[in-house]
PDB file of C-alpha atoms in Angstrom:
ATOM      1  CA  MET A1015       0.010  -0.087   0.085  1.00  0.00           C
ATOM      2  CA  ALA A1016       1.128   3.512  -0.949  1.00  0.00           C
ATOM      3  CA  PRO A1017       2.158   5.827   1.970  1.00  0.00           C
ATOM      4  CA  ILE A1018      -0.606   8.692   2.364  1.00  0.00           C
ATOM      5  CA  ALA A1019       0.949  12.145   2.085  1.00  0.00           C
ATOM      6  CA  LYS A1020      -0.608  14.349   5.100  1.00  0.00           C
ATOM      7  CA  LYS A1021      -1.469  17.948   4.489  1.00  0.00           C
ATOM      8  CA  SER A1022       0.167  20.623   6.486  1.00  0.00           C
ATOM      9  CA  ALA A1023      -1.670  21.498   9.891  1.00  0.00           C
ATOM     10  CA  LYS A1024      -1.995  25.036   9.026  1.00  0.00           C
ATOM     11  CA  GLY A1025      -3.856  24.405   5.800  1.00  0.00           C
ATOM     12  CA  LYS A1026      -2.318  27.690   3.937  1.00  0.00           C
ATOM     13  CA  SER A1027      -0.117  27.483   1.132  1.00  0.00           C
ATOM     14  CA  PRO A1028       2.276  30.134   0.356  1.00  0.00           C
ATOM     15  CA  LYS A1029       1.144  33.290  -1.481  1.00  0.00           C
ATOM     16  CA  ILE A1030       1.722  32.980  -5.089  1.00  0.00           C
ATOM     17  CA  THR A1031       1.893  36.011  -7.285  1.00  0.00           C
ATOM     18  CA  LYS A1032       2.117  35.860 -10.908  1.00  0.00           C
ATOM     19  CA  LYS A1033       2.549  38.825 -13.312  1.00  0.00           C
ATOM     20  CA  PHE A1034       1.494  38.841 -16.877  1.00  0.00           C
ATOM     21  CA  THR A1035       1.813  41.530 -19.486  1.00  0.00           C
ATOM     22  CA  ILE A1036      -0.246  41.463 -22.891  1.00  0.00           C
ATOM     23  CA  ASN A1037       1.412  44.066 -25.404  1.00  0.00           C
ATOM     24  CA  ALA A1038      -1.072  45.220 -27.966  1.00  0.00           C
ATOM     25  CA  SER A1039       0.855  48.389 -28.693  1.00  0.00           C
ATOM     26  CA  GLN A1040       1.369  47.553 -32.359  1.00  0.00           C
ATOM     27  CA  PRO A1041      -2.268  47.101 -33.287  1.00  0.00           C
ATOM     28  CA  ALA A1042      -3.493  49.826 -30.905  1.00  0.00           C
ATOM     29  CA  SER A1043      -1.178  52.357 -32.494  1.00  0.00           C
ATOM     30  CA  ASP A1044      -2.898  51.589 -35.965  1.00  0.00           C
ATOM     31  CA  LYS A1045      -6.321  52.344 -34.401  1.00  0.00           C
ATOM     32  CA  ILE A1046      -7.313  48.429 -35.023  1.00  0.00           C
ATOM     33  CA  PHE A1047      -7.360  47.331 -31.585  1.00  0.00           C
ATOM     34  CA  ASP A1048      -9.271  48.938 -28.474  1.00  0.00           C
ATOM     35  CA  VAL A1049      -7.456  48.419 -25.338  1.00  0.00           C
ATOM     36  CA  SER A1050      -9.921  49.423 -23.003  1.00  0.00           C
ATOM     37  CA  ALA A1051     -12.714  47.152 -24.456  1.00  0.00           C
ATOM     38  CA  PHE A1052     -10.145  44.490 -24.078  1.00  0.00           C
ATOM     39  CA  GLU A1053      -9.332  45.211 -20.323  1.00  0.00           C
ATOM     40  CA  LYS A1054     -13.249  45.230 -19.712  1.00  0.00           C
ATOM     41  CA  PHE A1055     -13.674  41.904 -21.547  1.00  0.00           C
ATOM     42  CA  LEU A1056     -10.833  40.457 -19.489  1.00  0.00           C
ATOM     43  CA  ASN A1057     -12.556  41.723 -16.262  1.00  0.00           C
ATOM     44  CA  GLU A1058     -15.997  40.372 -17.311  1.00  0.00           C
ATOM     45  CA  LYS A1059     -14.562  36.661 -18.381  1.00  0.00           C
ATOM     46  CA  ILE A1060     -11.801  35.710 -16.131  1.00  0.00           C
ATOM     47  CA  LYS A1061     -12.770  32.743 -13.915  1.00  0.00           C
ATOM     48  CA  VAL A1062     -11.736  32.425 -10.419  1.00  0.00           C
ATOM     49  CA  GLU A1063     -12.694  29.204  -8.298  1.00  0.00           C
ATOM     50  CA  GLY A1064     -14.942  28.385 -11.239  1.00  0.00           C
ATOM     51  CA  ARG A1065     -16.958  31.610 -11.184  1.00  0.00           C
ATOM     52  CA  VAL A1066     -16.937  34.442 -13.790  1.00  0.00           C
ATOM     53  CA  GLY A1067     -16.687  38.011 -12.228  1.00  0.00           C
ATOM     54  CA  ASN A1068     -15.223  36.771  -9.074  1.00  0.00           C
ATOM     55  CA  LEU A1069     -11.943  38.704  -9.309  1.00  0.00           C
ATOM     56  CA  GLY A1070     -11.993  40.569  -5.939  1.00  0.00           C
ATOM     57  CA  GLU A1071      -8.604  41.191  -4.616  1.00  0.00           C
ATOM     58  CA  THR A1072      -6.923  38.170  -6.166  1.00  0.00           C
ATOM     59  CA  ILE A1073      -6.521  39.295  -9.646  1.00  0.00           C
ATOM     60  CA  LYS A1074      -5.727  43.047 -10.865  1.00  0.00           C
ATOM     61  CA  ILE A1075      -6.109  44.331 -14.280  1.00  0.00           C
ATOM     62  CA  SER A1076      -4.619  47.313 -15.201  1.00  0.00           C
ATOM     63  CA  GLN A1077      -3.678  49.236 -18.414  1.00  0.00           C
ATOM     64  CA  SER A1078      -0.139  50.475 -18.402  1.00  0.00           C
ATOM     65  CA  GLY A1079       1.414  52.664 -21.069  1.00  0.00           C
ATOM     66  CA  ASP A1080       0.236  52.552 -24.584  1.00  0.00           C
ATOM     67  CA  GLY A1081      -1.475  49.536 -25.693  1.00  0.00           C
ATOM     68  CA  LYS A1082      -0.303  47.474 -22.671  1.00  0.00           C
ATOM     69  CA  ILE A1083      -2.321  45.592 -19.965  1.00  0.00           C
ATOM     70  CA  GLU A1084      -0.651  44.147 -16.867  1.00  0.00           C
ATOM     71  CA  ILE A1085      -2.685  41.199 -14.964  1.00  0.00           C
ATOM     72  CA  VAL A1086      -1.276  40.511 -11.627  1.00  0.00           C
ATOM     73  CA  ALA A1087      -2.838  37.231  -9.911  1.00  0.00           C
ATOM     74  CA  HIS A1088      -2.195  36.172  -6.328  1.00  0.00           C
ATOM     75  CA  ASN A1089      -3.539  32.746  -7.134  1.00  0.00           C
ATOM     76  CA  GLU A1090      -3.337  30.151  -9.743  1.00  0.00           C
ATOM     77  CA  LEU A1091      -3.654  31.669 -13.008  1.00  0.00           C
ATOM     78  CA  SER A1092      -2.059  30.183 -16.216  1.00  0.00           C
ATOM     79  CA  GLY A1093      -0.535  32.277 -19.143  1.00  0.00           C
ATOM     80  CA  ARG A1094      -2.369  29.982 -21.398  1.00  0.00           C
ATOM     81  CA  TYR A1095      -5.705  31.022 -20.093  1.00  0.00           C
ATOM     82  CA  LEU A1096      -4.976  34.429 -20.790  1.00  0.00           C
ATOM     83  CA  LYS A1097      -3.811  33.631 -24.289  1.00  0.00           C
ATOM     84  CA  TYR A1098      -6.965  31.516 -25.012  1.00  0.00           C
ATOM     85  CA  LEU A1099      -9.134  34.693 -23.672  1.00  0.00           C
ATOM     86  CA  THR A1100      -7.126  37.114 -26.078  1.00  0.00           C
ATOM     87  CA  LYS A1101      -7.778  34.768 -28.932  1.00  0.00           C
ATOM     88  CA  LYS A1102     -11.583  34.726 -28.025  1.00  0.00           C
ATOM     89  CA  PHE A1103     -11.717  38.476 -27.817  1.00  0.00           C
ATOM     90  CA  LEU A1104      -9.894  38.713 -31.293  1.00  0.00           C
ATOM     91  CA  LYS A1105     -12.343  36.326 -32.846  1.00  0.00           C
ATOM     92  CA  LYS A1106     -15.124  38.363 -31.410  1.00  0.00           C
ATOM     93  CA  MET A1107     -14.100  41.548 -32.734  1.00  0.00           C
ATOM     94  CA  GLN A1108     -13.378  39.687 -36.039  1.00  0.00           C
ATOM     95  CA  LEU A1109      -9.604  40.481 -35.757  1.00  0.00           C
ATOM     96  CA  ARG A1110      -8.492  36.875 -35.687  1.00  0.00           C
ATOM     97  CA  ASP A1111      -7.407  36.923 -39.260  1.00  0.00           C
ATOM     98  CA  TRP A1112      -5.085  39.574 -39.096  1.00  0.00           C
ATOM     99  CA  LEU A1113      -3.529  39.444 -35.554  1.00  0.00           C
ATOM    100  CA  ARG A1114      -2.213  36.509 -33.491  1.00  0.00           C
ATOM    101  CA  VAL A1115      -0.890  36.114 -30.048  1.00  0.00           C
ATOM    102  CA  VAL A1116       2.772  35.475 -29.419  1.00  0.00           C
ATOM    103  CA  SER A1117       4.527  34.741 -26.215  1.00  0.00           C
ATOM    104  CA  THR A1118       7.863  36.595 -26.386  1.00  0.00           C
ATOM    105  CA  SER A1119       8.928  35.769 -22.820  1.00  0.00           C
ATOM    106  CA  ARG A1120       7.684  34.293 -19.796  1.00  0.00           C
ATOM    107  CA  GLY A1121       4.498  35.963 -18.800  1.00  0.00           C
ATOM    108  CA  VAL A1122       4.686  38.253 -21.797  1.00  0.00           C
ATOM    109  CA  TYR A1123       2.171  38.093 -24.477  1.00  0.00           C
ATOM    110  CA  GLU A1124       2.457  40.146 -27.709  1.00  0.00           C
ATOM    111  CA  LEU A1125      -0.187  40.828 -30.256  1.00  0.00           C
ATOM    112  CA  LYS A1126       1.479  40.895 -33.694  1.00  0.00           C
ATOM    113  CA  PHE A1127       0.230  41.128 -37.223  1.00  0.00           C
ATOM    114  CA  PHE A1128       0.577  38.181 -39.801  1.00  0.00           C
ATOM    115  CA  ASN A1129       3.179  38.380 -42.335  1.00  0.00           C
ATOM    116  CA  VAL A1130       1.276  38.761 -45.484  1.00  0.00           C
ATOM    117  CA  VAL A1131       3.388  37.830 -48.590  1.00  0.00           C
ATOM    118  CA  ASN A1132       2.395  39.098 -51.991  1.00  0.00           C
ATOM    119  CA  ASP A1133       1.258  36.245 -54.080  1.00  0.00           C
ATOM    120  CA  GLU A1134       0.957  38.535 -57.302  1.00  0.00           C
ATOM    121  CA  ALA A1135       4.820  39.196 -57.036  1.00  0.00           C
ATOM    122  CA  GLU A1136       5.519  35.498 -57.279  1.00  0.00           C
ATOM    123  CA  GLU A1137       3.125  35.087 -60.238  1.00  0.00           C
ATOM    124  CA  ASP A1138       4.819  37.678 -62.118  1.00  0.00           C
ATOM    125  CA  ASP A1139       8.230  35.778 -62.018  1.00  0.00           C
ATOM    126  CA  GLU A1140       6.876  32.744 -63.513  1.00  0.00           C
TER     127      GLU A1140
END
């Protein structure tokens, strides 16, 4: 029989603080992406303990600089979940065909334009 791991007597886990940044400065400067609407969308859609709109003091969402949103979470929040919500917002605003979400470093996501290659130039060479 495998040994049973006992939980700590206190029952408290250490405070976890994660900081995420979503950089949408490139599409925001082109007036395609509305950063304040995206911030509102995140406030409405992020789930805490299985409930939407339950942010409270555990998650802070703030707009910093031109086109940047910072999320500070004092609980378990994955970056993949933020990427999923960002893609969901892009689909809702019908921007998914032009923008993509790329992780540039740990905890930093950036919205970039797809690289569009001119097919007409390639056809002229043939």
